[in-house]
GROMACS .gro file of C-alpha atoms in nm:
model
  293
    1UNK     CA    1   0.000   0.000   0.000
    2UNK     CA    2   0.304   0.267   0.104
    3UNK     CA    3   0.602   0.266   0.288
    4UNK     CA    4   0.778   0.499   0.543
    5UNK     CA    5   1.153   0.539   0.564
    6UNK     CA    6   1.203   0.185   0.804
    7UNK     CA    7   0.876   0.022   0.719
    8UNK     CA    8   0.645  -0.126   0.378
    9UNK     CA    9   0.293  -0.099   0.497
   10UNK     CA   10   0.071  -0.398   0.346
   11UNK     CA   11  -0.322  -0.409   0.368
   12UNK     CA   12  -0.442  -0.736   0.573
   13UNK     CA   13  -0.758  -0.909   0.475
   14UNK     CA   14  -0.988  -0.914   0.750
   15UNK     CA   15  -1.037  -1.247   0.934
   16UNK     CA   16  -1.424  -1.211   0.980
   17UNK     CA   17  -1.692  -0.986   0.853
   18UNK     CA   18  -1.718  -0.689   0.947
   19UNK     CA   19  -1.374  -0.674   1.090
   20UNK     CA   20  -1.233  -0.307   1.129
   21UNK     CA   21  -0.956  -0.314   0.843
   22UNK     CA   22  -0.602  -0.327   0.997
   23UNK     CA   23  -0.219  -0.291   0.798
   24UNK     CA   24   0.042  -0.474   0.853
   25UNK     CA   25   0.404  -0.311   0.857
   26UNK     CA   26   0.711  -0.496   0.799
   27UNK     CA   27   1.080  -0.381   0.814
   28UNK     CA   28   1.203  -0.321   0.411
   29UNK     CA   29   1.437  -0.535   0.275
   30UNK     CA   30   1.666  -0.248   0.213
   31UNK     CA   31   1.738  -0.209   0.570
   32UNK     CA   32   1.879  -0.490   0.822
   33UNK     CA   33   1.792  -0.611   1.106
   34UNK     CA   34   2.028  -0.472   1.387
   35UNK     CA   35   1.972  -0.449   1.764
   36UNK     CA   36   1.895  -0.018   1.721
   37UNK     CA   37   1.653  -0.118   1.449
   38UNK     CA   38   1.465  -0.385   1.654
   39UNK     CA   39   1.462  -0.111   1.929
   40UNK     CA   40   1.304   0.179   1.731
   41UNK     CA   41   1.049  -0.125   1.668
   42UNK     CA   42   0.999  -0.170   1.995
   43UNK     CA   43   0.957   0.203   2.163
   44UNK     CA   44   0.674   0.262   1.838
   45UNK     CA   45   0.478  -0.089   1.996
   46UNK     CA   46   0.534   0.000   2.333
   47UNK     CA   47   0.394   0.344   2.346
   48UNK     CA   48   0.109   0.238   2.073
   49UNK     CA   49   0.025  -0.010   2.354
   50UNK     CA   50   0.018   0.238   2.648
   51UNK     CA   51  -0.240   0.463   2.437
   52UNK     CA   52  -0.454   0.215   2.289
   53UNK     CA   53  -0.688   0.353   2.531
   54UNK     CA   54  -0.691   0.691   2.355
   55UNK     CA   55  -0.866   0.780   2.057
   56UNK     CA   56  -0.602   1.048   1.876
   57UNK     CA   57  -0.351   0.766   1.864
   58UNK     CA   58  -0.377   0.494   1.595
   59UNK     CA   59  -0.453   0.218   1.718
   60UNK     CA   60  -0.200  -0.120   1.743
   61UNK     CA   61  -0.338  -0.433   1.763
   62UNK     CA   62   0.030  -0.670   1.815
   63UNK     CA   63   0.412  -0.682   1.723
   64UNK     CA   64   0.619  -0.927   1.682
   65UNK     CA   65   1.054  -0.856   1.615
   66UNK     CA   66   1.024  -0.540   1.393
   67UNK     CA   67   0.679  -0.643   1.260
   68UNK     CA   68   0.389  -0.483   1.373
   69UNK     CA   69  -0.086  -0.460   1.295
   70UNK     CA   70  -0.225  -0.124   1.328
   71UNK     CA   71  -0.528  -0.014   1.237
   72UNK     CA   72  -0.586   0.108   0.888
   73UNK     CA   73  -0.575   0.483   0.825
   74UNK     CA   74  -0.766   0.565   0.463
   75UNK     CA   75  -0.817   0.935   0.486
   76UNK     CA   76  -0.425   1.033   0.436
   77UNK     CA   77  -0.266   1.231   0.655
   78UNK     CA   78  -0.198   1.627   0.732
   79UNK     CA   79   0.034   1.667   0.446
   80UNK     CA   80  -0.259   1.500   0.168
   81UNK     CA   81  -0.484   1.794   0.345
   82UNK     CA   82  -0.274   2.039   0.258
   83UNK     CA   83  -0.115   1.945  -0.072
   84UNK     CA   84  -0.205   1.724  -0.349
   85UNK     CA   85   0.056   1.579  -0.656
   86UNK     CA   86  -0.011   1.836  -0.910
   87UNK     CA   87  -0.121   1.634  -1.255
   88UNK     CA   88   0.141   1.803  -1.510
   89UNK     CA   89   0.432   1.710  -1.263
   90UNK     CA   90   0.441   1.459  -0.977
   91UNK     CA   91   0.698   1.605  -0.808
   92UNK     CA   92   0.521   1.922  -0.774
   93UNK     CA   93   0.244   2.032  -0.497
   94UNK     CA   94  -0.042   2.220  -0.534
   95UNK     CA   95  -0.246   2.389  -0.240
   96UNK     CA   96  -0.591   2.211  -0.189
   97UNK     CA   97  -0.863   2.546  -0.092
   98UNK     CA   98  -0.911   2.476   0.295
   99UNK     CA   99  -1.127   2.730   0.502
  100UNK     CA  100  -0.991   2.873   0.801
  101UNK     CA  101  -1.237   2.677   1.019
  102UNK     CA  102  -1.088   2.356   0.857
  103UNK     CA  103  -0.719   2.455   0.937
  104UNK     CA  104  -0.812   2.520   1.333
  105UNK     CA  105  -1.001   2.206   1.342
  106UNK     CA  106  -0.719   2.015   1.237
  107UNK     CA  107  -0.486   2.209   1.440
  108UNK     CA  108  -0.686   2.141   1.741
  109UNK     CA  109  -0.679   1.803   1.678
  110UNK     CA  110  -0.323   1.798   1.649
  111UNK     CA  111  -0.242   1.914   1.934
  112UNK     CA  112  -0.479   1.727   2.147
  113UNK     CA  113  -0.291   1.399   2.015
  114UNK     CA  114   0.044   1.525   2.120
  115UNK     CA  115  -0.100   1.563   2.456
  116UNK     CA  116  -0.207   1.224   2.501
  117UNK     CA  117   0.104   1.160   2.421
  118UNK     CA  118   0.333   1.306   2.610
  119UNK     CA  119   0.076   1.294   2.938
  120UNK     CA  120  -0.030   0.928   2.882
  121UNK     CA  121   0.141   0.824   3.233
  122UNK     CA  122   0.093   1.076   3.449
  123UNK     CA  123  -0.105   1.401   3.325
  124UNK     CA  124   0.075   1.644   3.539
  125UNK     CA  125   0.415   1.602   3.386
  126UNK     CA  126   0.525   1.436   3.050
  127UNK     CA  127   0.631   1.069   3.021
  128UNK     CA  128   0.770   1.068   2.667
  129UNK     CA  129   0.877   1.268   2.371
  130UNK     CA  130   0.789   1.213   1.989
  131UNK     CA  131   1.054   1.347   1.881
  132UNK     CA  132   0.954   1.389   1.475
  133UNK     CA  133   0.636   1.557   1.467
  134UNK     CA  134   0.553   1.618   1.086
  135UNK     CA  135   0.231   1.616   0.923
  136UNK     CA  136   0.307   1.283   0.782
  137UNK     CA  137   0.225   1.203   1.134
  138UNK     CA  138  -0.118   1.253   1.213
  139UNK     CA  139  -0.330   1.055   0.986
  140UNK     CA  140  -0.731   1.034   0.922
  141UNK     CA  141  -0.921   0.797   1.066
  142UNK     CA  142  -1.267   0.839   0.997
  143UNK     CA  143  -1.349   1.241   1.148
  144UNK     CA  144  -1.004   1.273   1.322
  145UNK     CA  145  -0.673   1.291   1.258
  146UNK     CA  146  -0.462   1.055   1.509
  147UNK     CA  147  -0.069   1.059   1.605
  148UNK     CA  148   0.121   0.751   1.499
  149UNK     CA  149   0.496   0.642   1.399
  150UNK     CA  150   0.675   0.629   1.759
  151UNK     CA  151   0.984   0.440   1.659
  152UNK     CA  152   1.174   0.816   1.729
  153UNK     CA  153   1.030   0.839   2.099
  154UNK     CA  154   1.185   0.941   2.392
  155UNK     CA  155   1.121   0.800   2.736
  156UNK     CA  156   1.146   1.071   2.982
  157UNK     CA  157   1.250   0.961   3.321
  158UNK     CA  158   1.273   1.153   3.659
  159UNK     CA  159   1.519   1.217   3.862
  160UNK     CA  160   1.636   1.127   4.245
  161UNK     CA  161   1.535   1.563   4.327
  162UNK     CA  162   1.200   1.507   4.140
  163UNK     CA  163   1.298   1.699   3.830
  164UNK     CA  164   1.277   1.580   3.457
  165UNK     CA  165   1.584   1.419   3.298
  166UNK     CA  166   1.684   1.562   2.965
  167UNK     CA  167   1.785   1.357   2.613
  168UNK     CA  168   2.009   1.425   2.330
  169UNK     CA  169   1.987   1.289   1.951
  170UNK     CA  170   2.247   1.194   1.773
  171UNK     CA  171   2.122   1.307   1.420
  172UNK     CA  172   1.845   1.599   1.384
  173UNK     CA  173   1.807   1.617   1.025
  174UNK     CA  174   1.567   1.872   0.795
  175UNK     CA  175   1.400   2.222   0.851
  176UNK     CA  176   1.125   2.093   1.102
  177UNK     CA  177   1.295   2.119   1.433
  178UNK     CA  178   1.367   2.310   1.670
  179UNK     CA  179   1.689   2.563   1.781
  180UNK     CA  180   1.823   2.339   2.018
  181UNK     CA  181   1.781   2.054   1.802
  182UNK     CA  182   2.030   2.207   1.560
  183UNK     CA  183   2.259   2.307   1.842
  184UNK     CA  184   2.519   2.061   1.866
  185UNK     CA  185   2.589   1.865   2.238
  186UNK     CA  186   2.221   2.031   2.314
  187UNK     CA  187   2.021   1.861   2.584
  188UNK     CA  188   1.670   1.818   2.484
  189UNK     CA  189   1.328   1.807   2.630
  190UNK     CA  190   0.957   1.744   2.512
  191UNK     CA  191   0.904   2.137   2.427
  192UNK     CA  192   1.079   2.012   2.048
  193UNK     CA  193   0.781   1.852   1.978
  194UNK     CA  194   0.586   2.177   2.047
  195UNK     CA  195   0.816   2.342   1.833
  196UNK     CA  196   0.779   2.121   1.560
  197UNK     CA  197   0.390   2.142   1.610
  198UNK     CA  198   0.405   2.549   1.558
  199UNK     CA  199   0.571   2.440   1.203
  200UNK     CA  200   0.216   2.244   1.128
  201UNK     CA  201   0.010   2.505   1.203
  202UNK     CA  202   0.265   2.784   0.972
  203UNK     CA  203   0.154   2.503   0.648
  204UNK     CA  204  -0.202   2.498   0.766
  205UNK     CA  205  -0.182   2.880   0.738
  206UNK     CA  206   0.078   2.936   0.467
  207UNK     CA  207   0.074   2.644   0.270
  208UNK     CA  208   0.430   2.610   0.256
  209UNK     CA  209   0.684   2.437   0.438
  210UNK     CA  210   0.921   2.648   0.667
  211UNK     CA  211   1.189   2.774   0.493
  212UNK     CA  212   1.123   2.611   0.158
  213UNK     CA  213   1.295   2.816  -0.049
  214UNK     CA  214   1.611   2.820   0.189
  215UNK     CA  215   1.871   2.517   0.158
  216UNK     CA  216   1.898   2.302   0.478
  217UNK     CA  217   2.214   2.430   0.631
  218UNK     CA  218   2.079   2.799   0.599
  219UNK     CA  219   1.772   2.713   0.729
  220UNK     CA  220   1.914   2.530   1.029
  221UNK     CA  221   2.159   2.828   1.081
  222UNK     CA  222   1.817   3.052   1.075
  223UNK     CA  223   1.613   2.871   1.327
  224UNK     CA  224   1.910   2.823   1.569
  225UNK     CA  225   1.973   3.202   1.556
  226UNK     CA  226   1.622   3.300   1.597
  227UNK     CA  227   1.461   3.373   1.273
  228UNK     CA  228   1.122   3.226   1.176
  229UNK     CA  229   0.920   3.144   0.840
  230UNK     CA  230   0.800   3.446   0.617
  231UNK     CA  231   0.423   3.467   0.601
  232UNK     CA  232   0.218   3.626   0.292
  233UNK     CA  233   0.129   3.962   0.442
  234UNK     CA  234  -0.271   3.880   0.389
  235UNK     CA  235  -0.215   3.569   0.618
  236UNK     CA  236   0.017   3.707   0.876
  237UNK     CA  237  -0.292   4.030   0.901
  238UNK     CA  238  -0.591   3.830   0.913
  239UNK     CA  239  -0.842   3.912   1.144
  240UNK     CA  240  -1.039   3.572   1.094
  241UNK     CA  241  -1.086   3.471   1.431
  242UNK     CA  242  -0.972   3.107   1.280
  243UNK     CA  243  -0.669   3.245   1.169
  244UNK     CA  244  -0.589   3.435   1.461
  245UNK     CA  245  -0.621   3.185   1.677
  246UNK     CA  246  -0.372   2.911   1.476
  247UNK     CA  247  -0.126   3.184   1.456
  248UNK     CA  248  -0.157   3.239   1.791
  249UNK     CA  249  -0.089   2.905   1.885
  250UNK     CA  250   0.211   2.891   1.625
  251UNK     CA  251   0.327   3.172   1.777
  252UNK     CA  252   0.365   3.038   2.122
  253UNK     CA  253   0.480   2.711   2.002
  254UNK     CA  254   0.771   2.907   1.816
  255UNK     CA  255   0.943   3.058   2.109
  256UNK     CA  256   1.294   3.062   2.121
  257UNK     CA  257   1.346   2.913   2.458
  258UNK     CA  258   1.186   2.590   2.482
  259UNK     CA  259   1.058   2.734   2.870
  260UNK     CA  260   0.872   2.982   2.703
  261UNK     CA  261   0.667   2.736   2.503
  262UNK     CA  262   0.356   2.591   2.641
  263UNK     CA  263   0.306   2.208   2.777
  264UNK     CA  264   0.130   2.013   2.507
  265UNK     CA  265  -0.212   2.033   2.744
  266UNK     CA  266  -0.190   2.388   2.782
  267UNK     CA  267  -0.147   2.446   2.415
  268UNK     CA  268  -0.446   2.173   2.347
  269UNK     CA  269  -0.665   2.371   2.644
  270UNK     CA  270  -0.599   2.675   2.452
  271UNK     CA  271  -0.692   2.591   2.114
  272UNK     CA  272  -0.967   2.384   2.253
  273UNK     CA  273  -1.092   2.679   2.435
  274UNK     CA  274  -1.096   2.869   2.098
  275UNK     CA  275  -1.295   2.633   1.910
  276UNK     CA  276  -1.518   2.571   2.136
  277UNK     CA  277  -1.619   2.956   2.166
  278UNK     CA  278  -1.611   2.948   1.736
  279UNK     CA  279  -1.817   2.616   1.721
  280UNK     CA  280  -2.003   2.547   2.058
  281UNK     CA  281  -2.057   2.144   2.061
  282UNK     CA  282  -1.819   2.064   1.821
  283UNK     CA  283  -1.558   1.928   2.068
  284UNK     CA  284  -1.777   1.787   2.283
  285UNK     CA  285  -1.933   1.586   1.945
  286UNK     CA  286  -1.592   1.397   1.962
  287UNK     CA  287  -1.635   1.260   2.282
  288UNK     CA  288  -1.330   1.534   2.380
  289UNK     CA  289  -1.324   1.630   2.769
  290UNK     CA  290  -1.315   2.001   2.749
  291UNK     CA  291  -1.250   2.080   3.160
  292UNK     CA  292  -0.899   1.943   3.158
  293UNK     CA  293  -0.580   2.117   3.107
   0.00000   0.00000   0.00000
């Protein structure tokens, strides 16, 4: 059916009727099978167990070695929102018209994934980090778009005084991350998924990717010394009350110091809190508790 960098993803016929349909993913051939491979295998089943009980995280149904079922995802993911193949050259994307309302929605549901996510073991402080949040990472099932692909995670353990321990990555590649991702020896916290999540919401807005005209090192270079993605000066004005509140969001998400950024249930509070003053119902019609921050 598709493939991601480590895995080909094969459709599974269903074993009764009326079975929900499920994938199967299977390490490509081009790769081998090594002891770090078998553990980025293992983190993505282990945390898809621990959330099975959430709905904004695909759900995993078994592993086995670097072999894993999932449930099946047919409405594409954020990027197939945004962008579609444009006809005259495959390699080329076109911007698919999306109203404001539809860009908050999905930002809201974004966000409220990478809670459950990072909250999923205690919901006062976070338990793990994504690490590679990209809108290749939230795909539609059915009226939602759910987080998926943990084989990057983080576990985030506490220390003897109480206080979170920090993480460092070896290799932070592209023009998605954050400025301390790109800093070299830096030691890293949850906030760079945040970061990264501020970078969805600028292509929900802008329809571009961040820095897309720049080459990688500049770009890097850029974000590490504080600079951000140009808007178009219509989009960066707006007073759509849609609009204003994704940018908002993107703005907080974007803040320098990864202190100054907001927890991952603040941020989903807040944009929850927006949409539910724009569409009253609308969260509570997914079965989302709004009370909880």
């Amino acid at each position: 059916m598709n493939h991601g960098f480590w895995r080909d993803v094969w459709s599974r016929a269903p074993t009764w009727p009326d079975q929900d349909p499920m994938v199967l993913k299977t390490m490509r051939f081009e790769h081998n099978v090594t002891g770090r491979n078998f553990d980025r295998n293992r983190r993505d089943a282990l945390v898809t167990e621990r959330l099975t009980k959430s709905t904004w995280i695909l759900n995993g149904y078994g592993f086995c070695g670097n072999t894993g079922v999932s449930e099946y995802a047919g409405g594409g993911d954020i990027s197939a929102a945004i962008w579609k193949k444009s006809p005259l050259n495959p390699d080329y994307r076109i911007a698919i018209d999306m109203t404001t309302r539809e860009q908050l929605i999905i930002g809201v549901q974004a966000a409220i994934g990478l809670a459950e996510l990072h909250t999923f073991d205690d919901k006062d402080r976070p338990s793990v980090a994504h690490t590679d949040i990209t809108p290749g990472q939230f795909v539609k099932v059915n009226d939602r778009f759910k987080l998926n692909d943990f084989n990057r995670a983080r576990f985030i353990r506490v220390s003897k005084n109480h206080s979170l321990c920090s993480f460092a990555i070896s290799k932070n590649p592209g023009k998605n991350r954050s400025p301390e991702e790109y800093t070299r020896h830096a030691l890293l916290s949850e906030k760079i998924d945040l970061y990264s999540l501020g970078n969805i919401f600028y292509m929900l807005l802008q329809k571009q990717w961040p820095f897309q005209e720049e080459n990688t090192k500049e770009a890097q270079r850029m974000v590490k010394h504080g600079y951000r993605p140009s808007f178009y000066e219509d989009v960066w004005n707006s007073t759509d009350p849609y609009t204003v509140a994704l940018k908002t969001a993107m703005l907080r998400c974007h803040q320098q110091d990864p202190r100054d950024r907001p927890t991952a249930s603040e941020l989903a509070y807040f944009l929850k809190q927006k949409l539910d003053g724009l569409e009253p119902g609308l969260i509570a019609s997914w079965g989302e508790p709004f009370a909880s921050r």
